[in-house]
Structure formats: structure tokens, C-alpha cells
Amino acid sequence: MAESFAVKLEEKRYLPDPQCRTNAWVPDYSQAYGEFMRDPEGFWENVARELVWFEPWDRVREWNYPYAKWFVNGKLNITASCLDRHVAAGRKEKPAIVWHGESGEKRILTYEALQREVMRFANGLKSLGVGKGDRVCIYMPLVPEQIVAMLACARIGAVHSVVFGGFGPDALAMRINDAGAKVLVTADVGYRRGKTVPLREIANEAIRHTPSVERVVVLRRESPGAGLDPAREVDYAALTGEAAPDCPPEVMDSEDPLFILYTSGSTGAPKGIVHTCGGYMVGTYYTARHDFDIKETDVFWCTADPGWITGHSYIVYGPLAVGTTVVIAEGTPDYPDPGAYWRLVQDLGVTIFYTAPTAIRMFMRYGDEWPAKYDLSTLRVLGSVGEPLNPEAFEWYYRTIGGERCPIVDTWWQTETGMHMITTMVGEPMKPGFAGKPIPGAVVDVVDRTGKPVPPGTGGFLVIREPWPAMLRTVHGNDERYCAYWKTIPGCYTTGDLAVKDEDGYIMVLGRADDLIVVAGHNIGTAEVESALVSHDAVAEAAVIGKPDPLKGNVIKAFVTLRVGVSPGDGLTDDLARHVRKSLGPVAVPAEIEFMDRLPKTRSGKIMRRVLKARELGMDPGDISTLEE
Ligand code: WT7
């Protein structure tokens, strides 16, 4: 990309009701940010003190560039803060999880019930030989047991690796193998648009190639239940039914790993981002409570799946550490009709609603009549995450869903950051198109290639200057890839995003600088899709680009060259799409496939995706001096 470039900034502002500000946990952003900057360690220490520790830390932070430790030598178990402390402090009967199924079923787990389920499943895992440090892969639909499984791992110090239920067998197998998971937890099926997703079947296909997996726990939802293979499979209900009810939390060090979560890299295989116990707990707790301004009576609904970082941090760990009521809903936003989400907001009295721009744009397309049918007056705060929230979508969300009453917190962060880094705190003036300012606790900047800040109105690289508690600690099995985050621009963590600041310090995120494609809020690596395409018999080579799309943000376009003797005849496009779907899942399927005689390449043989992209979008391809011919 160009060294720096001018960006025209729209200057519209929305001022929320002054009451929002008066009542907020952070009534004065500037003051809170100032307090943090004067004493960053003291700031985080005060947050950490609100949570449960078995032994206190010696030092708040140890920064040995590019490696950070937080709450050094502190001992904890994140489930003691997410469960035990609430059960002990009068939230026993409070709903922790309210689950809603596609056909209207509802299940409520109070904090006490959730704690009980977690302890039972934790003991069940122990009986399968899972212990501290072992990896457990969780491949489940959006049901309470998915969350129970995550917390049960945390309870006994096992490291979970959750794989989103929309991924196919190859994507699942790759992630299991990279993590070396010993146990896989899955379900017979998920439900989506009135149909079943055969998770157990996909899991069985995957584990033919995963030697590390010893046992598979299967949650059976269908009746009659599928027959299980007694040599390998264990019934979830039987396992928990036989397990002892009490499971004291394993004592974990602050820096022990809590989970691995895979995110697509621009080149090579997906990266297993490693998060640890102490800092992650403190960072997600603080941001959940303060950025969403969660109060005791709130009902919090984050529409993500726990298979993504948004679900880890803002369905499971952050909101439960706060002690709020968390809504989860299996299925899609427009099934059985486009009013499904708004009906749920009304019926459950949701007060804080957190979703992605792609969903907001989809609702916009269905029209105002759907939300108009329901009473959305319980809503108090709206959130957005995953991609830039374009001004049109902001305004629609603000007016039609928020009734011009609710502040919108557009939260910028990444799998790697673990927690929000930029937003507009509740009560602050909002600017459509801008995520906002660094949260108190984060030091964020927009810089040129050398790390020098660029002036307001000039685009540059979005970086983070100081370590933060919930930051990734490494890439599983690949420290070099971890170090690359901190070495691309000297001294800073490089986010890979382009951004611009305005005169007031508001940050507008412009998108990815590298080859990642964000499709409907899901981060897809070009390399993974290309390699799936190339694994098809007919395909010689493939190059994949993101193409702006009004609904999904981006869609995938694939350029494919065929093997000699193969012609793009009957049904090949469909066949390739099916092939990618089967291997990587529906999120990675190209919207368009174009057959080419050859792909543009550099002399060293690297495919030049930006040339394809420029051609596709009718733009100047820029410097093509490295082009093969
Ligand atoms: C990338 C990280 C973090 C949860 C979901 C995605 C983009 C994320 C925003 C936002 C503009 C955003 C960035 C970022 N992104 N939030 N509010 N405004 N862009 O996590 O899969 O790790 O993707 O998502 O490009 O780098 P992820």
C-alpha cells in the first residue's frame, strides 16, 4: 500500500442522552484515560482486585519486548471469578445463560446451575484422563453445553480450542492436529434454518486424520439418539450423569494458557492464538463491564458464536466475570422470519445488544417493518464488531433499533487482542464511520512504516504501542509468527489494519492491509481457500481476492487455472464451490469463480493478488514492476 494517503472525513456527530453519561461506569472518558496514562499498572491492578485470586501477583506487568507477562506469579482460576464468586454473593438464582432454540425452545441456567453443570462436566473430562495443560477441541452448535465445555476445561486447567460449527472436516482436522487435542467434544447435530447440521458426521470424518484424539464426547440432541461407537465415543449425558458434583477449581498461574483459538493468516496455515488466564480475565472483565456499561439488571445478548473470539470474550468470560445474564440463540437472524431477533429482544427484555455490521446491513435490507412489529424499548446500549460500521448502517441501527436513544459502541479489536481496544464509550459523542478512541487501558496509534505517527486526516497503519493484559502470548507452536506482530513496525504491535484519525483523536478503521478477507464478519485467509481449491482434481492454481459487497462487507472471488486437458465444462463451478464448502465450510465458499489461462505472478513465482483485484475493481494496479511479463 501507499506510504500514506489522504482520507476525506465526514464530520457528523451524535450526542447521546446526558443521562447515559451520568449513570455510566465511566462518566468521563478523558478523565479515565488520563488516570490510566498516569499510572497504567495501578489502573490494571485496581481492576484485577475486583476479581478472585488464590494468591496475589508480585508484579503487575513484566515487559520483555516482545514478550509480556501480567499479574506475575498470581494464582487464579477464571471460573472462580465467573461462577463461584457469583454463587457465593447472592447471584445463585440469577440466570447466567438464557438459551433460545430455533423453534422457540428456551432453557435457563442460573449461576448455580451453570456452576453445577461445569463441575460435572469437568469431572467427566477428568475421568477421560484430561488434566491440566491437555488440549480439548470443542466443535459444537450454539447450545449451553458449548459454554459448559469451555468453562469445564478452564476449571481443570485444560486448554480449550473451540472450532466454529460452520467449519468442515479439513479445517477441523487441521486445527485438532495443530493443537494436539486429546479429546473432542461435539454434538450429533446443530439446527439451522429448520435443517440439521451433521456435526458428528463431520467430526468423524475429521478424526480419521487426527491421531492425537483418544475420545469423542457426543451431546445427543436428536431422538432416538444415534448409536455411538463404544471404543471411541462417550455420551455427554452419561458422562456428566456419572460424574461427581463437586470439582474444586485447579490452581492456575496467571501465565498458564487458557485457550487456543485459530485465526486465518494471510499466508500459510491458520494461526493458533494463545491466550493466558490472568491478563485475559482482567481485560475481558474490564471491557465487558465498562464498554457495554453492564449493570446488575441488564440482559446482555451478543449474537456471535463462542467459536469466534467475540464469543469467548463477550459471551463467555467477560460477561460471566461481570455476573450478568447472557442470552444465546441458535440459528440465523432471519429464520423463521426476519423479525426473529427483534422478537427475542422483546420477549427476553434484552437491554444490551451486540452484533456485527453484516447482520445490521442484512436487517436494513429487510426493511423497517420487521423491527417495527416489536417493542424494543428495553434496549439501552447497542454494540457492533467485526468490520467497519459504515455510516448508513450506523444511522439505521441508531434510529430503527435504538430509537435514537441508545448509544452505539462500535468496538474494534482482534482475536489477538483478546479484548476491545477502541470504542466510543457510553455517553461520549458518537461519529458515524469512526470506531472511536482507545479504551482506557490501551495505547493505540496510526503510524507510517517507520512507526512515526501520521497527522490527522492521513491514513496509515493501526498499531498498539504498549502491551495490554489480554494480548496474545504467542502463536501455538510458532513463536516466530508471534514475533512478527511486534517486528513489522519497530516497537509496536502491528494490527494489519489501515486507519485514520481525526482532529479529536477518533479513529476510523479502513480495513485490512494484508490479504485477509473479512466475509460477513468472518476472517478468511486467502491461502486456506486457495489450498482447498487446488486440492480439487481439476484445479492447477488458484488465487483468491476479496471483493467489496454491500451486504457482507466482502465476498470471495476466486481465479482458477485448470489442469491441462480439463475444460471448465458442465457444473465445474458448482463442483468447486461444493468442494470448498466440504473442506472449509460455507463461510469460505467463493461467490464467484473465474477460469483463467494463467495467473499474474511475480518473477519469483508469487501470485499477485493485487493485480487481480485492481482489474476486478477497475483500478490502477500500482507498481507492477515485479510482474512476470
Ligand atoms: C479484524 C479482526 C474481534 C472480533 C471479531 C473479528 C476487523 C474488528 C472492527 C471494527 C472495523 C473491525 C479488523 C480486525 N474489525 N472489529 N469495530 N471496525 N474493523 O476478529 O477475526 O480476529 O478479526 O476484524 O480488520 O483486524 P478477527
XYZ file of C-alpha atoms and ligand atoms in Angstrom:
656
model
C 0.000 0.000 0.000
C 0.980 3.603 -0.403
C 3.181 5.108 2.296
C 0.421 7.454 3.438
C -2.714 8.750 1.829
C -5.270 11.470 2.467
C -8.714 10.457 3.641
C -11.766 12.677 3.476
C -13.502 12.546 6.839
C -17.182 13.039 7.343
C -17.883 15.089 10.452
C -21.270 14.136 11.755
C -21.804 13.755 15.474
C -24.487 12.259 17.627
C -24.833 13.253 21.246
C -26.420 10.626 23.420
C -28.873 11.470 26.181
C -26.876 13.157 29.004
C -28.391 10.603 31.415
C -26.370 7.815 29.723
C -23.251 9.635 30.715
C -24.248 10.485 34.266
C -25.122 6.875 35.035
C -22.229 5.207 33.189
C -19.409 3.317 34.923
C -17.108 5.661 33.048
C -18.877 9.044 33.185
C -15.846 10.926 31.908
C -13.714 9.246 29.265
C -10.933 11.834 29.248
C -10.524 11.634 32.980
C -10.468 7.818 32.915
C -7.950 7.767 30.079
C -5.806 10.302 31.916
C -5.837 8.199 35.070
C -4.727 5.185 33.075
C -1.902 7.075 31.355
C -0.580 8.472 34.638
C -0.294 5.013 36.179
C -1.034 2.132 33.776
C -0.036 -0.588 36.239
C -2.045 0.922 39.071
C -5.017 1.196 36.734
C -4.985 -2.510 35.853
C -4.182 -3.543 39.389
C -7.345 -1.852 40.638
C -9.373 -3.771 38.075
C -7.732 -7.081 38.985
C -8.562 -6.560 42.673
C -12.273 -6.814 41.864
C -11.812 -10.471 40.882
C -10.928 -13.713 42.680
C -7.249 -14.624 43.171
C -5.944 -17.566 45.206
C -2.607 -15.833 45.585
C -1.782 -12.231 44.716
C 0.672 -11.228 41.995
C 4.213 -9.979 42.677
C 4.325 -7.552 39.774
C 1.511 -6.220 37.591
C 3.486 -6.343 34.362
C 6.766 -7.653 33.043
C 7.666 -6.351 29.597
C 10.488 -8.086 27.877
C 9.898 -6.991 24.289
C 8.114 -8.637 22.524
C 7.056 -10.851 25.430
C 4.760 -9.638 28.176
C 3.588 -11.189 31.428
C 0.756 -9.817 33.510
C -0.022 -10.303 37.184
C 3.222 -12.227 37.534
C 3.015 -15.211 39.893
C -0.646 -14.560 40.639
C -2.701 -17.720 41.109
C -6.298 -17.981 39.987
C -8.920 -19.935 38.169
C -11.076 -17.857 35.818
C -14.152 -19.970 36.685
C -13.898 -18.875 40.324
C -14.500 -15.307 39.129
C -17.111 -16.297 36.519
C -19.096 -18.719 38.689
C -18.128 -19.305 42.317
C -17.975 -15.669 43.319
C -21.486 -15.047 41.994
C -22.933 -18.153 43.636
C -21.376 -17.037 46.916
C -22.501 -13.432 46.571
C -26.243 -13.639 46.033
C -26.419 -14.337 42.302
C -27.203 -18.035 42.818
C -30.720 -17.739 41.407
C -29.806 -15.199 38.755
C -29.992 -16.506 35.185
C -26.464 -16.829 33.809
C -27.414 -18.238 30.414
C -30.730 -17.919 28.635
C -30.674 -20.144 25.576
C -33.168 -19.864 22.764
C -33.601 -22.540 20.104
C -34.721 -22.064 16.520
C -38.193 -23.442 17.061
C -38.870 -21.382 20.165
C -37.486 -23.668 22.894
C -35.958 -21.937 25.878
C -33.541 -23.064 28.583
C -32.316 -21.071 31.525
C -29.243 -21.896 33.578
C -28.880 -19.915 36.767
C -25.390 -19.192 38.067
C -25.796 -22.076 40.484
C -26.959 -24.464 37.730
C -24.170 -23.378 35.413
C -21.597 -23.928 38.143
C -23.038 -27.404 38.801
C -23.013 -28.350 35.101
C -19.475 -27.077 34.695
C -18.210 -29.058 37.688
C -19.922 -32.233 36.492
C -18.521 -31.984 33.008
C -15.110 -31.070 34.430
C -15.165 -34.286 36.436
C -16.326 -36.125 33.322
C -13.328 -34.812 31.401
C -11.047 -35.851 34.254
C -12.473 -39.385 34.079
C -11.385 -39.459 30.423
C -7.852 -38.675 31.507
C -7.889 -34.967 30.708
C -5.699 -32.914 33.028
C -4.005 -29.563 33.342
C -2.334 -28.481 30.115
C -4.084 -31.079 27.911
C -5.850 -29.713 24.854
C -9.550 -30.293 24.264
C -11.213 -29.423 20.973
C -14.824 -28.202 21.172
C -16.829 -28.469 17.942
C -20.404 -27.746 18.919
C -23.552 -25.906 17.977
C -24.618 -22.836 19.950
C -26.072 -24.606 22.997
C -25.354 -24.096 26.712
C -23.191 -27.227 26.681
C -20.741 -25.470 24.378
C -20.160 -22.875 27.095
C -20.210 -25.535 29.818
C -17.470 -27.430 27.963
C -15.287 -24.327 27.701
C -15.672 -23.493 31.383
C -15.146 -27.148 32.380
C -11.789 -27.123 30.604
C -10.885 -23.901 32.382
C -11.988 -25.454 35.686
C -9.418 -28.244 35.435
C -6.725 -26.280 33.629
C -7.179 -27.976 30.272
C -6.657 -25.724 27.253
C -9.690 -25.452 25.001
C -9.639 -24.943 21.285
C -13.124 -24.110 20.061
C -13.743 -24.662 16.361
C -16.769 -22.900 14.889
C -19.516 -25.380 13.926
C -19.643 -23.975 10.381
C -16.197 -25.352 9.526
C -15.799 -28.551 7.502
C -13.725 -31.670 8.197
C -10.387 -30.494 6.787
C -10.485 -27.202 8.668
C -11.417 -29.107 11.843
C -8.709 -31.752 11.398
C -6.028 -29.141 10.775
C -6.938 -27.327 13.988
C -7.118 -30.531 16.050
C -3.720 -31.626 14.794
C -2.059 -28.286 15.338
C -3.294 -28.153 18.931
C -2.700 -31.866 19.526
C -6.131 -32.259 21.131
C -6.694 -35.372 23.198
C -10.462 -35.166 23.453
C -13.019 -33.799 21.019
C -16.376 -32.590 22.315
C -19.129 -32.448 19.720
C -22.875 -32.945 19.230
C -24.853 -35.145 16.893
C -26.323 -32.120 15.146
C -26.820 -28.407 15.134
C -30.051 -26.804 13.912
C -30.033 -24.163 11.225
C -32.959 -22.898 9.166
C -35.042 -25.876 10.242
C -32.433 -28.306 8.984
C -29.787 -30.281 10.814
C -26.050 -29.746 10.500
C -24.383 -33.160 10.878
C -21.589 -32.183 13.264
C -20.852 -35.700 14.476
C -20.525 -36.953 10.912
C -18.115 -34.154 10.032
C -16.191 -34.786 13.256
C -15.929 -38.475 12.436
C -14.539 -37.663 9.044
C -12.023 -35.259 10.563
C -10.737 -37.611 13.243
C -9.706 -40.186 10.668
C -6.737 -37.852 10.222
C -6.129 -36.795 13.829
C -4.057 -39.379 15.709
C -3.991 -37.345 18.940
C -7.741 -37.709 19.609
C -8.407 -40.504 22.105
C -12.073 -39.956 22.928
C -15.008 -38.088 21.429
C -17.767 -36.818 23.711
C -21.094 -36.568 21.864
C -24.025 -34.476 23.027
C -27.080 -36.236 21.605
C -29.949 -33.896 20.742
C -31.938 -35.986 18.273
C -34.246 -38.734 19.323
C -33.809 -41.561 19.016
C -30.153 -40.882 19.732
C -27.544 -42.122 17.281
C -25.725 -45.336 18.223
C -22.263 -44.485 19.482
C -19.042 -46.365 18.892
C -18.165 -47.601 22.418
C -14.473 -47.823 21.601
C -14.182 -44.127 20.973
C -17.371 -42.226 21.637
C -18.811 -41.214 25.003
C -22.330 -39.945 25.580
C -22.338 -36.447 27.081
C -25.352 -37.089 29.312
C -23.993 -40.396 30.622
C -20.598 -38.859 31.292
C -21.989 -35.985 33.329
C -24.646 -38.192 34.945
C -21.995 -40.436 36.437
C -19.641 -37.631 37.415
C -19.226 -36.356 40.967
C -20.921 -32.987 41.518
C -18.075 -31.157 43.188
C -14.940 -30.090 41.354
C -12.720 -27.533 43.052
C -11.007 -25.152 40.639
C -7.477 -26.090 39.574
C -4.928 -23.525 40.749
C -3.552 -21.842 37.643
C -0.692 -19.437 37.204
C -1.563 -16.095 35.599
C 0.531 -17.036 32.590
C -0.761 -20.609 32.141
C -2.606 -20.948 28.826
C -6.400 -20.716 28.974
C -7.202 -21.398 25.343
C -6.017 -21.576 21.766
C -8.187 -20.050 19.070
C -7.381 -20.238 15.383
C -7.454 -17.203 13.169
C -6.647 -17.137 9.469
C -3.267 -15.810 8.496
C -2.631 -14.173 5.141
C -0.039 -16.761 4.210
C 0.389 -20.293 5.402
C -1.841 -22.150 7.803
C -4.233 -20.559 10.308
C -2.563 -19.333 13.494
C -3.367 -20.789 16.894
C -3.605 -17.659 19.017
C -2.720 -18.447 22.637
C -4.389 -16.576 25.495
C -3.479 -16.970 29.160
C -5.510 -16.950 32.360
C -4.785 -13.836 34.421
C -4.490 -10.950 31.986
C -7.265 -12.266 29.782
C -9.631 -12.454 32.746
C -8.863 -8.891 33.830
C -9.018 -7.427 30.300
C -12.295 -9.058 29.278
C -13.919 -8.302 32.627
C -12.998 -4.630 32.477
C -14.051 -4.093 28.871
C -17.303 -6.076 29.189
C -18.352 -4.085 32.235
C -17.216 -0.640 31.137
C -17.643 -0.607 27.359
C -21.162 -2.052 27.494
C -21.827 -0.322 30.803
C -23.309 -3.526 32.253
C -25.418 -3.061 35.396
C -26.934 -5.661 37.713
C -30.326 -5.883 35.988
C -29.089 -5.909 32.400
C -29.850 -8.689 29.943
C -26.927 -8.955 27.553
C -27.149 -10.505 24.100
C -24.092 -10.949 21.915
C -25.170 -12.645 18.687
C -21.772 -14.192 17.913
C -20.909 -17.866 18.284
C -18.480 -18.886 21.027
C -16.428 -20.386 18.158
C -15.073 -16.899 17.453
C -13.126 -14.637 19.810
C -16.191 -12.401 20.175
C -17.984 -15.323 21.799
C -15.030 -16.281 24.000
C -14.603 -12.767 25.361
C -18.134 -11.334 25.254
C -20.460 -14.296 25.625
C -18.443 -16.421 27.986
C -15.594 -14.951 30.013
C -16.206 -11.176 30.145
C -19.964 -11.109 30.827
C -19.827 -14.059 33.240
C -16.952 -12.465 35.146
C -19.213 -9.418 35.465
C -22.109 -11.633 36.590
C -24.645 -10.598 34.008
C -27.427 -12.552 32.282
C -26.250 -13.724 28.878
C -28.646 -14.544 26.047
C -27.626 -17.025 23.344
C -29.682 -18.108 20.358
C -29.053 -20.978 17.996
C -29.914 -20.390 14.350
C -29.804 -17.492 11.927
C -31.085 -13.912 12.289
C -33.724 -14.245 9.547
C -35.222 -17.601 10.449
C -38.112 -18.380 10.733
C -38.575 -14.766 9.576
C -36.578 -11.509 9.569
C -38.200 -10.485 12.858
C -36.598 -13.362 14.794
C -34.013 -11.240 16.633
C -36.408 -8.399 17.466
C -38.997 -10.812 18.801
C -36.326 -12.210 21.095
C -35.275 -8.750 22.261
C -38.901 -8.103 23.184
C -39.622 -11.482 24.761
C -36.454 -11.662 26.834
C -36.256 -7.962 27.625
C -32.768 -7.602 26.181
C -31.104 -4.369 27.308
C -27.684 -4.611 25.626
C -27.417 -5.963 22.091
C -24.079 -6.667 20.382
C -23.913 -7.753 16.744
C -21.945 -7.384 13.509
C -22.302 -4.837 10.672
C -23.064 -7.632 8.208
C -26.153 -8.548 10.249
C -27.160 -4.894 10.556
C -26.915 -4.471 6.769
C -28.993 -7.589 6.267
C -31.706 -6.242 8.576
C -31.618 -2.917 6.724
C -32.369 -4.741 3.513
C -35.399 -6.485 5.008
C -36.833 -3.102 5.924
C -38.082 -1.189 8.935
C -41.348 -3.085 9.158
C -39.745 -6.047 10.918
C -38.315 -4.230 13.941
C -41.433 -2.037 13.976
C -43.561 -5.050 14.900
C -41.800 -5.446 18.249
C -41.288 -3.493 21.425
C -37.583 -2.683 21.536
C -37.852 -0.176 24.370
C -35.850 -2.325 26.797
C -32.719 -1.744 24.697
C -30.282 0.636 26.316
C -26.897 0.072 24.619
C -26.122 -1.227 21.109
C -22.795 -2.712 20.051
C -21.057 -3.542 16.795
C -17.957 -5.584 15.999
C -16.087 -7.319 13.204
C -15.832 -4.790 10.422
C -16.182 -1.074 9.935
C -19.740 0.030 10.714
C -20.442 2.201 7.685
C -22.337 5.472 8.352
C -25.513 4.263 6.573
C -25.654 1.189 8.796
C -24.822 3.266 11.890
C -27.708 5.622 11.235
C -30.152 2.829 10.599
C -29.078 0.963 13.747
C -29.246 4.153 15.799
C -32.706 5.197 14.544
C -34.569 1.994 13.845
C -33.209 -0.291 16.550
C -32.029 2.180 19.151
C -34.946 4.604 18.794
C -32.396 7.472 18.759
C -31.972 6.710 22.442
C -29.230 4.096 22.693
C -25.536 4.810 22.402
C -23.738 2.612 19.850
C -20.420 1.158 20.933
C -18.518 0.192 17.786
C -15.766 -1.965 19.246
C -12.537 -2.509 17.338
C -10.381 -5.453 18.370
C -8.994 -8.795 17.124
C -8.618 -12.442 18.048
C -5.080 -11.458 19.003
C -6.024 -8.537 21.250
C -8.493 -10.718 23.185
C -10.385 -7.642 24.345
C -11.753 -4.373 22.952
C -9.075 -1.787 22.175
C -11.044 1.040 20.543
C -14.600 2.193 21.027
C -16.734 5.211 21.824
C -17.546 4.824 25.498
C -21.195 5.076 26.506
C -22.095 8.749 26.905
C -19.353 10.147 24.631
C -20.250 11.883 21.342
C -20.512 9.335 18.515
C -19.247 9.829 14.976
C -20.672 7.501 12.328
C -17.889 5.699 10.489
C -15.466 6.018 13.398
C -14.956 3.246 15.919
C -13.843 5.843 18.453
C -10.881 6.306 20.758
C -8.577 3.886 22.549
C -10.273 2.493 25.635
C -8.730 3.480 28.975
C -6.088 0.747 29.159
C -4.964 0.765 25.521
C -2.326 2.842 23.748
C -3.263 2.915 20.071
C -1.824 4.952 17.219
C -1.868 5.420 13.446
C 1.653 5.464 12.015
C 3.735 5.209 8.878
C 6.011 2.309 8.044
C 8.705 3.546 10.421
C 6.363 3.872 13.381
C 6.075 7.660 13.184
C 2.558 8.946 13.906
C 0.820 10.343 10.832
C -1.133 13.608 11.107
C -4.944 13.641 11.425
C -6.644 13.018 8.101
C -3.789 10.899 6.808
C -4.188 7.155 6.553
C -1.621 4.791 7.998
C -1.087 1.573 9.891
C -3.067 0.940 13.030
C -0.693 -0.114 15.816
C -0.693 -0.687 19.557
C 2.237 0.838 21.392
C 2.126 -0.807 24.800
C 1.353 -4.358 25.914
C -2.119 -4.930 27.369
C -3.386 -7.628 29.739
C -5.447 -9.751 27.295
C -2.874 -9.696 24.491
C -1.927 -12.937 22.789
C 1.174 -14.510 24.332
C 2.268 -16.498 21.302
C 1.129 -18.408 18.237
C 0.842 -22.062 19.232
C 3.985 -23.866 18.129
C 5.252 -20.892 16.161
C 6.939 -18.184 18.162
C 8.347 -16.647 15.027
C 4.901 -15.772 13.792
C 4.200 -14.214 17.174
C 7.316 -12.067 16.994
C 6.351 -10.889 13.514
C 3.440 -8.955 15.032
C 5.896 -6.857 17.017
C 8.681 -6.560 14.464
C 6.915 -5.398 11.297
C 6.875 -1.816 12.545
C 9.629 -1.361 15.092
C 8.490 -1.319 18.711
C 4.772 -1.586 18.005
C 2.225 -4.341 17.721
C 1.034 -4.227 14.097
C -2.649 -4.940 13.759
C -2.597 -5.370 9.981
C -5.368 -2.780 9.632
C -5.271 0.603 7.966
C -6.822 3.518 9.806
C -7.070 7.286 10.048
C -7.516 9.632 12.992
C -9.390 12.918 13.019
C -8.525 16.110 14.898
C -10.349 14.877 18.019
C -8.458 11.582 18.101
C -11.359 9.467 16.808
C -10.132 6.502 14.795
C -11.733 5.279 11.579
C -10.686 1.749 10.628
C -10.338 1.371 6.867
C -9.801 -2.387 6.562
C -7.031 -4.952 6.290
C -3.664 -4.017 4.861
C -2.810 -7.611 4.010
C -4.517 -10.472 2.296
C -7.190 -11.370 4.783
C -10.757 -11.181 3.581
C -13.453 -10.358 6.082
C -16.625 -12.007 4.779
C -19.773 -11.305 6.759
C -17.602 -10.651 9.791
C -15.614 -13.863 9.448
C -11.926 -13.604 8.812
C -10.942 -15.826 5.909
C -7.368 -16.354 4.790
C -6.776 -16.338 1.053
C -4.290 -19.154 1.487
C -6.748 -21.555 3.080
C -9.334 -21.094 0.315
C -6.718 -21.349 -2.392
C -5.359 -24.545 -0.994
C -8.863 -26.026 -0.777
C -9.446 -25.158 -4.436
C -6.137 -26.565 -5.511
C -6.936 -29.825 -3.722
C -9.617 -30.397 -6.381
C -8.537 -32.695 -9.228
C -9.429 -30.213 -11.942
C -7.539 -27.255 -10.487
C -3.991 -26.269 -11.199
C -3.736 -22.982 -9.394
C -5.980 -20.592 -7.595
C -5.841 -17.017 -6.406
C -8.453 -15.538 -4.176
C -9.354 -11.916 -3.526
C -11.941 -10.045 -1.501
C -14.427 -8.001 -3.454
C -16.464 -5.296 -1.705
C -20.045 -6.323 -1.218
C -22.806 -4.084 0.131
C -24.177 -6.808 2.373
C -21.316 -8.982 3.512
C -18.575 -6.356 3.516
C -16.604 -8.576 1.168
C -17.220 -11.674 -0.851
C -14.625 -14.091 -2.096
C -13.749 -14.155 -5.768
C -11.536 -16.977 -6.972
C -9.421 -17.049 -10.107
C -8.641 -20.564 -11.129
C -6.440 -22.158 -13.746
C -7.288 -25.706 -14.699
C -5.109 -28.701 -15.188
C -4.116 -29.487 -18.709
C -6.809 -31.363 -20.547
C -9.548 -30.145 -18.223
C -12.048 -27.646 -19.542
C -14.402 -25.527 -17.445
C -17.306 -27.593 -18.643
C -20.553 -28.663 -17.140
C -21.061 -27.884 -13.494
C -17.393 -27.357 -12.612
C -18.103 -24.053 -10.868
C -20.705 -25.698 -8.662
C -18.459 -28.629 -8.068
C -15.621 -26.380 -6.911
C -17.951 -24.477 -4.609
C -19.135 -27.759 -3.118
C -15.560 -28.874 -2.721
C -14.576 -25.755 -0.752
C -17.727 -25.981 1.332
C -16.985 -29.571 2.191
C -13.450 -28.847 3.174
C -13.663 -25.443 4.874
C -17.367 -24.845 5.433
C -19.892 -22.427 3.953
C -18.181 -19.211 5.115
C -15.228 -19.858 2.804
C -17.114 -20.602 -0.419
C -16.263 -18.180 -3.259
C -19.200 -16.128 -4.506
C -17.588 -16.050 -7.941
C -15.161 -18.317 -9.729
C -13.459 -17.190 -12.908
C -11.399 -19.518 -15.051
C -8.149 -18.117 -16.410
C -5.383 -19.319 -18.680
C -2.749 -18.060 -16.300
C -2.445 -16.061 -13.110
C -0.379 -12.888 -12.774
C 2.794 -13.701 -10.870
C 5.981 -12.141 -9.713
C 9.232 -13.338 -11.124
C 9.824 -15.314 -8.006
C 6.528 -17.068 -8.640
C 4.287 -15.336 -6.104
C 0.765 -14.749 -7.289
C -0.004 -11.031 -7.445
C -3.460 -10.848 -5.969
C -3.495 -7.096 -6.026
C -3.228 -7.128 -9.825
C -6.289 -9.341 -9.988
C -8.052 -7.151 -7.518
C -7.239 -3.949 -9.377
C -8.501 -5.454 -12.621
C -11.641 -6.683 -10.921
C -12.413 -3.292 -9.391
C -11.290 -1.301 -12.435
C -8.476 0.357 -10.530
C -4.865 1.163 -11.184
C -2.806 -1.915 -10.274
C 0.007 0.247 -8.915
C 3.584 -0.903 -9.171
C 3.722 -3.920 -11.472
C 7.471 -3.974 -11.976
C 7.710 -7.361 -10.306
C 5.135 -8.840 -12.684
C 6.396 -11.825 -14.588
C 5.707 -10.305 -18.013
C -10.236 -7.856 12.324
C -10.054 -8.879 13.415
C -12.682 -9.005 17.152
C -13.844 -9.717 16.885
C -14.217 -10.119 15.522
C -13.170 -10.243 14.494
C -11.776 -6.189 11.798
C -12.976 -5.963 14.018
C -13.813 -3.973 13.865
C -14.458 -2.708 13.986
C -13.551 -2.127 11.892
C -13.062 -4.232 12.694
C -10.377 -5.626 11.722
C -9.598 -6.538 12.640
N -12.571 -5.485 12.821
N -13.734 -5.064 14.650
N -15.210 -2.384 15.047
N -14.294 -1.820 12.966
N -12.934 -3.314 11.713
O -11.982 -10.803 14.986
O -11.473 -12.390 13.178
O -9.649 -11.575 14.716
O -10.676 -10.057 13.002
O -11.622 -7.565 12.162
O -9.918 -5.717 10.415
O -8.220 -6.566 12.376
P -10.898 -11.290 13.993
